[in-house]
Short mmCIF file of C-alpha atoms in Angstrom, two decimals:
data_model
loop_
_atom_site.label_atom_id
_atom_site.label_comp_id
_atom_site.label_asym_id
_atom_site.label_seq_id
_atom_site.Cartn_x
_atom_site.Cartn_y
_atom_site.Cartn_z
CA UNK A 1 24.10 -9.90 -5.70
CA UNK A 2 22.69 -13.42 -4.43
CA UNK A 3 21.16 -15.47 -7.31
CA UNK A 4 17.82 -16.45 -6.59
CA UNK A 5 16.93 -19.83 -7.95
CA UNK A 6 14.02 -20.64 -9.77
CA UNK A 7 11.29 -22.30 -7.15
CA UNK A 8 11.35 -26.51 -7.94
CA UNK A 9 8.32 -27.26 -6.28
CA UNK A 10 4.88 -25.38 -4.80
CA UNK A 11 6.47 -25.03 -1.56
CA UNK A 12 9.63 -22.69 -2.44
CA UNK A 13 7.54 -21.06 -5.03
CA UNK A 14 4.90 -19.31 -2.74
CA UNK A 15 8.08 -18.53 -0.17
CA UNK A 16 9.68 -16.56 -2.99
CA UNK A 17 6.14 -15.16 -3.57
CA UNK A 18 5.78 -14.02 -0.05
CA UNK A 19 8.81 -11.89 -0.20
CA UNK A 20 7.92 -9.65 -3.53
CA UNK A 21 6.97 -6.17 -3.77
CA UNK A 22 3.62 -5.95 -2.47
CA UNK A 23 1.42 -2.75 -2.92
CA UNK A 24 1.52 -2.68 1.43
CA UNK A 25 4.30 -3.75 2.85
CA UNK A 26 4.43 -5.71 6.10
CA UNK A 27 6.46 -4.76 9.28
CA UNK A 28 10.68 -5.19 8.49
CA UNK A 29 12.28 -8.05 10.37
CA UNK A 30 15.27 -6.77 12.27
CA UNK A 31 17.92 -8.61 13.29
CA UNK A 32 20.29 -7.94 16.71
CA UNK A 33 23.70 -8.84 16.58
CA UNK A 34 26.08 -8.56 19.52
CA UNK A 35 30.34 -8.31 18.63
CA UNK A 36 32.98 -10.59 20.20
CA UNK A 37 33.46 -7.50 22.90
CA UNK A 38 30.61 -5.94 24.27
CA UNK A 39 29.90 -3.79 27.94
CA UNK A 40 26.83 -3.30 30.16
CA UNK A 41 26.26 0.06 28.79
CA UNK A 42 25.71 -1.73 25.10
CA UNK A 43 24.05 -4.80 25.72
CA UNK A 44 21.43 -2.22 27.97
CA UNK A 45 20.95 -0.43 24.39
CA UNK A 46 20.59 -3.78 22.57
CA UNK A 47 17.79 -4.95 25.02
CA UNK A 48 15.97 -2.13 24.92
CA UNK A 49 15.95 -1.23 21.44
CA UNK A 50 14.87 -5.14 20.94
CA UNK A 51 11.60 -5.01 23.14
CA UNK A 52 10.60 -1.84 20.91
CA UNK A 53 10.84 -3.61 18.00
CA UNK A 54 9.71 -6.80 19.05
CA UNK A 55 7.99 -9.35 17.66
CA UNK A 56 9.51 -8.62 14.51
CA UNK A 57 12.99 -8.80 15.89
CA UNK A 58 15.46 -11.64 16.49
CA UNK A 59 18.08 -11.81 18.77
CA UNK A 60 21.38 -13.77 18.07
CA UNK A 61 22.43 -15.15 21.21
CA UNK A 62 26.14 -15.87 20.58
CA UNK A 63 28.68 -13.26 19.78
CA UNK A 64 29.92 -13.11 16.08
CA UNK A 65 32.54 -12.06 14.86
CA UNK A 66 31.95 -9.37 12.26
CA UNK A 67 33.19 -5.64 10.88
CA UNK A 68 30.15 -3.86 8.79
CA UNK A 69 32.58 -1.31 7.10
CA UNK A 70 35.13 -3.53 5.55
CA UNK A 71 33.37 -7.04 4.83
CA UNK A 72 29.31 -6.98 4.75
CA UNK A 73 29.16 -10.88 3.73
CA UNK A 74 28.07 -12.14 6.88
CA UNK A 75 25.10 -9.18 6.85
CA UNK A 76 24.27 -10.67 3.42
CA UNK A 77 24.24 -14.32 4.76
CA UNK A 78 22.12 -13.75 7.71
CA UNK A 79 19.86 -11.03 5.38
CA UNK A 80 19.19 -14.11 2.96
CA UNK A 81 18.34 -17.01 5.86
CA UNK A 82 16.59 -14.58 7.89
CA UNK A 83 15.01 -12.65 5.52
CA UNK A 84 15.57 -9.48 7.37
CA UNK A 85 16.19 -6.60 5.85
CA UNK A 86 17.73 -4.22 8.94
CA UNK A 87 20.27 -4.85 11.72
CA UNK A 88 22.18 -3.69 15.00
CA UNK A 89 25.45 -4.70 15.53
CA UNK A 90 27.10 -3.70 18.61
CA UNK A 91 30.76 -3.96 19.11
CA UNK A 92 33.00 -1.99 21.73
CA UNK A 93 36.84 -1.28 21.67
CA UNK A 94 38.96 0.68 22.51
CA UNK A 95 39.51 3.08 19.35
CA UNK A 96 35.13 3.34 19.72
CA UNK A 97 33.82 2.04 22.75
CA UNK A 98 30.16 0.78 23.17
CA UNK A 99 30.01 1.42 18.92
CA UNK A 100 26.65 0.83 17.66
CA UNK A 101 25.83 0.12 14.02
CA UNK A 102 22.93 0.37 11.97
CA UNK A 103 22.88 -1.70 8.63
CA UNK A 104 19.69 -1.15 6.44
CA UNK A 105 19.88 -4.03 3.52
CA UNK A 106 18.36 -4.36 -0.11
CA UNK A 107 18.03 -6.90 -2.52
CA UNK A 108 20.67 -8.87 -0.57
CA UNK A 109 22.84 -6.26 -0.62
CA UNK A 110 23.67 -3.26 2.20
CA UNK A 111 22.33 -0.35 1.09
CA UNK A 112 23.49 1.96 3.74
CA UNK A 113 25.04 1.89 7.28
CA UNK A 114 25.44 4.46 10.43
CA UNK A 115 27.43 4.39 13.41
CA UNK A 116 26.55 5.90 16.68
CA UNK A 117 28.27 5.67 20.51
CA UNK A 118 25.74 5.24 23.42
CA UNK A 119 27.06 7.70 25.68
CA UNK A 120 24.19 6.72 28.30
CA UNK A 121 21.68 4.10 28.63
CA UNK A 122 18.99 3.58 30.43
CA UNK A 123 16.15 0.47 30.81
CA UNK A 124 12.57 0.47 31.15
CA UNK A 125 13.31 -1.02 34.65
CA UNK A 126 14.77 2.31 35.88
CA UNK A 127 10.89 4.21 35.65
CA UNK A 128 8.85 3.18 38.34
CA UNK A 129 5.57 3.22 38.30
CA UNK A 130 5.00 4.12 34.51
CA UNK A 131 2.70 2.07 32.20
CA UNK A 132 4.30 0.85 29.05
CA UNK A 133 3.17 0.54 25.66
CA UNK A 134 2.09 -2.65 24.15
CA UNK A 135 3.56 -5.22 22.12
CA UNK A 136 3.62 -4.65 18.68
CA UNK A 137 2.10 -1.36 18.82
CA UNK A 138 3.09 1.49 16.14
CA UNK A 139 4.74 4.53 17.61
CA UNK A 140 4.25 8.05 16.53
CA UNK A 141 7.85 10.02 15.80
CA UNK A 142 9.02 13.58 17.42
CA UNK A 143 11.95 15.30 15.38
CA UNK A 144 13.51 18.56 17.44
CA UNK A 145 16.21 20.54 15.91
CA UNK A 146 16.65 22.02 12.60
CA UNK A 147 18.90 19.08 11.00
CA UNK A 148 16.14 16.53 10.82
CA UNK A 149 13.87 19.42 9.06
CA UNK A 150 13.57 19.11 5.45
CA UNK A 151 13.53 21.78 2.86
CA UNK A 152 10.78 21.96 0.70
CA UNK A 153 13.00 21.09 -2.79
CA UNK A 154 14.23 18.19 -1.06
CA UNK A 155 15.20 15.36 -3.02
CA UNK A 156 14.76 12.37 -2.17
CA UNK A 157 18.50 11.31 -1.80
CA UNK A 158 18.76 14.32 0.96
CA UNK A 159 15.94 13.05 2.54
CA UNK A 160 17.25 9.78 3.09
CA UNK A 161 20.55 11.13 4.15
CA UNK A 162 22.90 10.05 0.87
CA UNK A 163 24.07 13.93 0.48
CA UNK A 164 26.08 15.68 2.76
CA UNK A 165 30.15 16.00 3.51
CA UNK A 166 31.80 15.87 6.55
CA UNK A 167 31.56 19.47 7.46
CA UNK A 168 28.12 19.33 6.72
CA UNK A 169 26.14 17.04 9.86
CA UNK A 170 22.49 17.56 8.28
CA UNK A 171 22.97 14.43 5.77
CA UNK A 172 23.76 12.14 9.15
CA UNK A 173 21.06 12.88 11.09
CA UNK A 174 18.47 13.03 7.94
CA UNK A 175 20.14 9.05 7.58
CA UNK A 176 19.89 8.73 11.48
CA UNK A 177 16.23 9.56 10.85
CA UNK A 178 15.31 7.44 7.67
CA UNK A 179 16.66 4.50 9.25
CA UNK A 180 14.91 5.31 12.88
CA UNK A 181 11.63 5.28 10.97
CA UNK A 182 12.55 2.58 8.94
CA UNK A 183 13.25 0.40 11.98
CA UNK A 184 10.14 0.73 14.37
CA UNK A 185 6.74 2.19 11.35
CA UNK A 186 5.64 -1.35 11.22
CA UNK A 187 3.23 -2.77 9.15
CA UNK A 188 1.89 -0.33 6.47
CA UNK A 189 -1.57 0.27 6.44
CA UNK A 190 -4.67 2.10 4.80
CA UNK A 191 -5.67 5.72 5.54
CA UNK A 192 -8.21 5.94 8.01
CA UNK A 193 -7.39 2.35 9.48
CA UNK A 194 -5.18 3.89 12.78
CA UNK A 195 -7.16 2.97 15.95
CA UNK A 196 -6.61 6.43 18.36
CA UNK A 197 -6.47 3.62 21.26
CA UNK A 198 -3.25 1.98 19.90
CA UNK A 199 -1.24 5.19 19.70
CA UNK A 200 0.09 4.26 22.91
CA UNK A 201 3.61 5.69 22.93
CA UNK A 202 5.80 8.41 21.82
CA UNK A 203 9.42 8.23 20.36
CA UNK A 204 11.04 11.96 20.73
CA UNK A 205 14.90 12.31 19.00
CA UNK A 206 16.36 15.70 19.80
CA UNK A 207 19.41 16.75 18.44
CA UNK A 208 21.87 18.65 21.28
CA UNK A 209 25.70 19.69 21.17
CA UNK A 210 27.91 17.78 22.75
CA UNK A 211 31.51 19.02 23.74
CA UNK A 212 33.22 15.27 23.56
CA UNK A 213 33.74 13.80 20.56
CA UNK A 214 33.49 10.44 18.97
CA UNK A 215 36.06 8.93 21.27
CA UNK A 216 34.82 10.62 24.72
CA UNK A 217 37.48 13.50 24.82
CA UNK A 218 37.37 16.96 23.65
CA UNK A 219 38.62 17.27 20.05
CA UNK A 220 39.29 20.69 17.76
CA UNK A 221 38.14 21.93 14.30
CA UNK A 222 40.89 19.71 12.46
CA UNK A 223 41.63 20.67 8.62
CA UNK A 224 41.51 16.74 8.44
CA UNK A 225 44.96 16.08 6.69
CA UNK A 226 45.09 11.97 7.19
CA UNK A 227 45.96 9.84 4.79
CA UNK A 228 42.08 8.33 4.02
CA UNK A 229 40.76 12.54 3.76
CA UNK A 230 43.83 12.93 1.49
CA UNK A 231 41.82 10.17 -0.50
CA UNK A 232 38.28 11.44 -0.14
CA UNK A 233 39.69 14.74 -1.43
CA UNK A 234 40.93 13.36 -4.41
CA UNK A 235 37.39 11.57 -5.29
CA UNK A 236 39.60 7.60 -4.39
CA UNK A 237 38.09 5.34 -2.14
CA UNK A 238 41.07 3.68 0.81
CA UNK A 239 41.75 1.20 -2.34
CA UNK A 240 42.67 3.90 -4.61
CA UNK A 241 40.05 3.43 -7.08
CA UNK A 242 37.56 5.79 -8.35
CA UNK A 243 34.22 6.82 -6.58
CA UNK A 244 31.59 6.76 -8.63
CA UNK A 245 27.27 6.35 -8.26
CA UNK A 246 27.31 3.24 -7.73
CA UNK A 247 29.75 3.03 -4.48
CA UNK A 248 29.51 5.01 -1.43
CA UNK A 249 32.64 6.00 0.91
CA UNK A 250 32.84 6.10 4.05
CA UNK A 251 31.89 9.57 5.99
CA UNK A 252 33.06 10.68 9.50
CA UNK A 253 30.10 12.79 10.71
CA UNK A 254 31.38 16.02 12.52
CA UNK A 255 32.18 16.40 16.15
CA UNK A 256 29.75 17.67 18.71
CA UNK A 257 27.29 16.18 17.22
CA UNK A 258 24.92 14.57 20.41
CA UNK A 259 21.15 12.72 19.97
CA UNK A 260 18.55 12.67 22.71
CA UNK A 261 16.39 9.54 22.36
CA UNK A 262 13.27 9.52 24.54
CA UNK A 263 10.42 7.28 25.00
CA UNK A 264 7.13 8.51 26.33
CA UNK A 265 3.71 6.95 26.77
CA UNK A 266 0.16 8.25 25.93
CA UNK A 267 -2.13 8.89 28.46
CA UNK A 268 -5.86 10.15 27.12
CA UNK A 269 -7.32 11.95 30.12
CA UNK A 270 -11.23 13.00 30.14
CA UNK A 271 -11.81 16.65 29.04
CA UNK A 272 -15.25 17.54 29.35
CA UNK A 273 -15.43 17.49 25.22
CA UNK A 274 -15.28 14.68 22.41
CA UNK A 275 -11.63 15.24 22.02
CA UNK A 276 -9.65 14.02 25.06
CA UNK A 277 -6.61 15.74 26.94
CA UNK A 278 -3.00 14.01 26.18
CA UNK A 279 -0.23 14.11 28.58
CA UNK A 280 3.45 12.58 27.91
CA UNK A 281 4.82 10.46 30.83
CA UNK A 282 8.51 9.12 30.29
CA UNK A 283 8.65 5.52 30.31
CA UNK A 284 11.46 4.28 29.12
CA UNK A 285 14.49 3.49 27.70
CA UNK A 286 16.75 6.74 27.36
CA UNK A 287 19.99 6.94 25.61
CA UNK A 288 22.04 9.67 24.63
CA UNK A 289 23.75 8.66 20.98
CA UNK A 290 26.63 10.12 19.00
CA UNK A 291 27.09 10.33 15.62
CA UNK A 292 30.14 8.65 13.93
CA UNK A 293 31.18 7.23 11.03
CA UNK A 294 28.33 6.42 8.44
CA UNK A 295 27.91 4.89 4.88
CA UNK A 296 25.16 6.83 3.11
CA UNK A 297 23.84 4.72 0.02
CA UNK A 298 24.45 5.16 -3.44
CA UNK A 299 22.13 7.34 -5.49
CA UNK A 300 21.41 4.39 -7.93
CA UNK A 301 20.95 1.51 -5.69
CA UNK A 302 18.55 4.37 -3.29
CA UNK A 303 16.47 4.79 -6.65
CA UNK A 304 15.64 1.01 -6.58
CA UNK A 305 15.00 1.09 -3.34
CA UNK A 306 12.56 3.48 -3.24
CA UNK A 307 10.43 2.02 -6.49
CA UNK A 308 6.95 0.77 -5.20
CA UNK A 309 5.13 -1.26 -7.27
CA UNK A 310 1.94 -0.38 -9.25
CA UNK A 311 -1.70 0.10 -7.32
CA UNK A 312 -4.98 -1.41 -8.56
CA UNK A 313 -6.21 1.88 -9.15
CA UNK A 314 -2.81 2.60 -11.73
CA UNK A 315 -3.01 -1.09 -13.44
CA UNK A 316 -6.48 -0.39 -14.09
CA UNK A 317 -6.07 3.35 -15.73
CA UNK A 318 -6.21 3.20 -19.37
CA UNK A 319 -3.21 4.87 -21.31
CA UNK A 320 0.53 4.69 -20.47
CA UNK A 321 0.97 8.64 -20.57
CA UNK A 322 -0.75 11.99 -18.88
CA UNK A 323 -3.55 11.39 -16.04
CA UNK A 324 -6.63 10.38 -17.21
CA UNK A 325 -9.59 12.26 -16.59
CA UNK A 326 -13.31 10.75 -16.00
CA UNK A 327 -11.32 7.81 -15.27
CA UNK A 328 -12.37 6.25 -11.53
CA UNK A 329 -11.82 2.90 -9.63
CA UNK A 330 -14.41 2.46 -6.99
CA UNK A 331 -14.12 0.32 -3.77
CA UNK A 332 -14.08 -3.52 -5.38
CA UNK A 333 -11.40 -2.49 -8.11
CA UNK A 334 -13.30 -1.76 -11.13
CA UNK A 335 -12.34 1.19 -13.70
CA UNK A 336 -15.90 3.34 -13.95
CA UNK A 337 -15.47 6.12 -16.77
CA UNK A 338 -17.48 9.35 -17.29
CA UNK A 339 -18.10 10.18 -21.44
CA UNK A 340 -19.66 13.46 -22.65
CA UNK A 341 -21.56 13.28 -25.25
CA UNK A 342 -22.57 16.17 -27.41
CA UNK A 343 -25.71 16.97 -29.00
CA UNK A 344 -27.22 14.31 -31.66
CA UNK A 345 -30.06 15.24 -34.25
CA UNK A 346 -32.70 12.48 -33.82
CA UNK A 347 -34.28 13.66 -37.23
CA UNK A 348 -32.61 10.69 -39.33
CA UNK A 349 -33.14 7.92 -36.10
CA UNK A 350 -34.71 5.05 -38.18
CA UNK A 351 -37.16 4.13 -35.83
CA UNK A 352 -39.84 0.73 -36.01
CA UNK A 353 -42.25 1.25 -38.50
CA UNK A 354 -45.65 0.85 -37.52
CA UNK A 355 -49.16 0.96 -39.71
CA UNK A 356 -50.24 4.13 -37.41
CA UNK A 357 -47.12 6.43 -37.60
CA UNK A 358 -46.41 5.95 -41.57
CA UNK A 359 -46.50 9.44 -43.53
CA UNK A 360 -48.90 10.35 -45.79
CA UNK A 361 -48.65 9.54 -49.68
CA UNK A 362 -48.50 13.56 -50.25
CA UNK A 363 -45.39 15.00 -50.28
CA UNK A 364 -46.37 17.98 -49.03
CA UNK A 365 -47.89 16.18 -46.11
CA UNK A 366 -50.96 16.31 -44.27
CA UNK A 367 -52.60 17.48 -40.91
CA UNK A 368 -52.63 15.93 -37.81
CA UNK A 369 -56.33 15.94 -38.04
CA UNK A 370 -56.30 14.08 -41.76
CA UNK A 371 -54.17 11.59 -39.93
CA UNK A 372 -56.06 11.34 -37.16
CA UNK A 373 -59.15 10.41 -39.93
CA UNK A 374 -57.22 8.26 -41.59
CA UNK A 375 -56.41 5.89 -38.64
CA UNK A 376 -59.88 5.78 -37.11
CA UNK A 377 -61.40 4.98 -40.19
CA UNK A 378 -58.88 2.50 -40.71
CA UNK A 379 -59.76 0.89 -37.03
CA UNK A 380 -63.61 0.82 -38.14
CA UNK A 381 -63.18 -0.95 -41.69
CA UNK A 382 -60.99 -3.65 -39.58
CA UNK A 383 -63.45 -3.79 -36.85
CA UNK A 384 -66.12 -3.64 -39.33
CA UNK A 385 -64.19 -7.07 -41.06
CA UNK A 386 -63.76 -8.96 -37.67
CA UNK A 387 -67.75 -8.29 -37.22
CA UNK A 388 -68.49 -9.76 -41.20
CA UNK A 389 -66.38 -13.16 -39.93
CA UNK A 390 -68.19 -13.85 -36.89
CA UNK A 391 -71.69 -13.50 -38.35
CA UNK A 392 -70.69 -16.01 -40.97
CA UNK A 393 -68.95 -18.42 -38.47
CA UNK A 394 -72.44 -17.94 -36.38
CA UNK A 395 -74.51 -18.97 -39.49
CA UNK A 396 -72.84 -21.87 -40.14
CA UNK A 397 -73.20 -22.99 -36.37
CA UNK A 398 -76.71 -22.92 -36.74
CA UNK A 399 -76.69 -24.76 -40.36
CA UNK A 400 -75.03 -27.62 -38.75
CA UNK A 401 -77.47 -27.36 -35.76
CA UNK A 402 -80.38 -27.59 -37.76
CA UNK A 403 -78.70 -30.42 -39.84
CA UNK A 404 -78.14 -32.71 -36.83
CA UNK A 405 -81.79 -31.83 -35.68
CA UNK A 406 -83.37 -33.07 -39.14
CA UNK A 407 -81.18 -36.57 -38.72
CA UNK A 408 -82.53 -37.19 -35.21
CA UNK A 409 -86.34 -36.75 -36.39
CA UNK A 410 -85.59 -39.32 -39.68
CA UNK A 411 -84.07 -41.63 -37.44
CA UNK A 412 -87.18 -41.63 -35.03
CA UNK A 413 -89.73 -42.03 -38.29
CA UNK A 414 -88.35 -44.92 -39.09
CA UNK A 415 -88.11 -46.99 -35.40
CA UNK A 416 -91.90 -45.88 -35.15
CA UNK A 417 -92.26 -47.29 -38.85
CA UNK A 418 -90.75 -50.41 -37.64
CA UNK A 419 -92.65 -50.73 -34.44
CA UNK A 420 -95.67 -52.13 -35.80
CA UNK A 421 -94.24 -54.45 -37.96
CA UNK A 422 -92.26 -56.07 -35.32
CA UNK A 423 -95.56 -56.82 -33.04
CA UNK A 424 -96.92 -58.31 -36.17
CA UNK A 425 -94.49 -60.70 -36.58
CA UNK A 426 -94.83 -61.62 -32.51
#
């Protein structure tokens, strides 16, 4: 496993936070390697499988120098600087011409690998006339034949192809078809967020007999008695030790065993109704694969793999065990609950005591009439007070009134006392 160093500054610490488990996952960068010996029929398949993935693909220009099933260091290198996650390394010789590999990594390490021949090949430039699917656009997936269908007890290892023995062909083409979808889903997204207009194109895999085998020539129903099924047979891996969950062998997928893989594009044609008429129109490429050797991955490392990490909805559910019922999270991410509440007797509330709803002295209580009594008569005697105040507060306004008065007519007395005895003195 590559050791991932703690982040020194801002800069490496959001790139390391870019490339955690997120609850939707962007579109997988794939990566497109070609071998030190290659042929036209390959490089065709390389090409073509590049534009469909394209933009999140990257094509290595020069030819490396690599072997999947016996060292996967350079896959782990270029899976680290790349951060890619799935690649196609094509390689011909002459033991298995135009060989194509598919390498699906995790956690820096490969998780699983499958090997096909292209037995044909054919470019986008060979239809005429034919519109072709966008950019970037996700393609919808047709399975025909009864090995890619799924039992209903599946497990999840058989669904991703990590079960199965060479006799048995259904656990390479359930691989072939967990890594097909793996490669070209793109970007995970919400229900209900799929625009009808940019389902554009169809991919179609068919699964046909074949009566060549993996190396182009007719081949029997061997009992298999080399020296590396002498190993399988014991449980040994080539290097003689022990196979356990952890590490996967290598398995040769049975003989006559021939994939159809067929683009077709989407044209919506008027009806005469809301929904609109659909016809297929082949666009481009075509190959014809067969199935080889292939390294399913390990039940424990497939576990990991397949982990996703917690919702909003599931962080904000109270309780660790059991579903929780009443228990909601609406649209902006809060937790709304629903509580039941039974029946309560109100007799014993202790309510706000007021002067008009206090009991009677009597224990044995009164009528509503008595009460009634009670509180008008109460309302008169304090109405009858309030009327006692003002006519004394009245009264003495008009003492003070007549007060003032009697000072004004003394003071005039005594200037018309004075009078006189002022023109006297003049």
């Amino acid at each position: 496993m590559i050791r991932v160093a703690k982040p020194k500054n801002a800069r490496s610490k959001r790139a390391l936070e870019k490339r955690q488990a997120r609850e939707y996952e962007a579109a997988k960068t794939a990566i497109f390697v070609r071998g030190p010996h290659s042929s036209q029929r390959l490089n065709v398949a390389l090409t073509e499988l590049n534009l469909l993935k394209k933009p999140d693909a990257i094509s290595f220009n020069k030819k490396n120098e690599a072997l999947p099933f016996e060292d996967t260091s350079s896959f782990e290198f270029w899976s680290s600087k790349n951060d890619a996650s799935l690649f196609m390394f094509g390689n011909s010789q002459k033991k298995r011409p135009d060989n194509l590999t598919w390498v699906r990594m995790f956690d820096g390490q490969v998780l699983d690998m499958l090997e096909m021949g292209v037995v044909d090949a054919k470019g986008m430039a060979e239809f005429k006339g034919v519109a072709r699917p966008g950019v970037g656009m996700r393609p919808l997936f047709h399975f025909s034949g009864p090995q890619f269908a799924s039992p209903t007890d599946a497990t999840t290892s058989m669904v991703a192809g990590a079960e199965g023995t060479e006799g048995d062909p259904t656990g390479a083409y359930q691989q072939f078809k967990s890594m097909l979808l793996d490669f070209y889903r793109g970007e995970e997204l919400k229900t209900n967020q799929i625009a009808l207009s940019g389902l554009q194109h169809v991919i179609s895999v068919t699964a046909a007999p074949s009566d060549e085998g993996s190396n182009g020539k007719p081949t029997g129903n061997g009992a298999g008695d080399s020296l590396a099924d002498l190993y399988k047979a014991a449980g040994l891996t080539p290097n003689g030790t022990m196979i356990t969950s952890t590490s996967s062998a290598t398995v040769t997928s049975p003989p006559n065993t021939l994939i159809h893989f067929r683009v077709y594009t989407v044209q919506l044609l008027a009806s005469g109704s809301k929904i609109p008429r659909v016809e297929l129109q082949e666009c481009g490429p075509a190959f014809d694969f067969q199935l080889r050797r292939r390294r399913p991955a390990s039940i424990d490392m497939l576990n990991q793999a397949l982990r996703r990490p917690k919702t909003q909805a599931e962080k904000n559910r109270q309780g660790k065990e059991g579903a929780k019922k009443n228990i909601e999270t609406d649209d902006m991410g809060d937790t709304v609950g629903r509580i039941h509440v039974g029946k309560q007797d109100l007799s014993g509330l202790q309510t706000r005591k007021m002067k008009g709803l206090k009991k009677h002295l009597d224990p044995n209580g009164s009528d509503d009439e008595e009460d009634e009594e009670e509180i008008e008569m109460d309302d008169m005697t304090m109405y009858s007070d309030v009327d006692d105040e003002d006519e004394d507060e009245m009264d003495d306004d008009d003492d003070e009134e007549d007060g003032e008065d009697e000072e004004d007519d003394d003071d005039e007395e005594e200037e018309e006392q004075q009078a006189p005895s002022k023109r006297r003195r003049s």
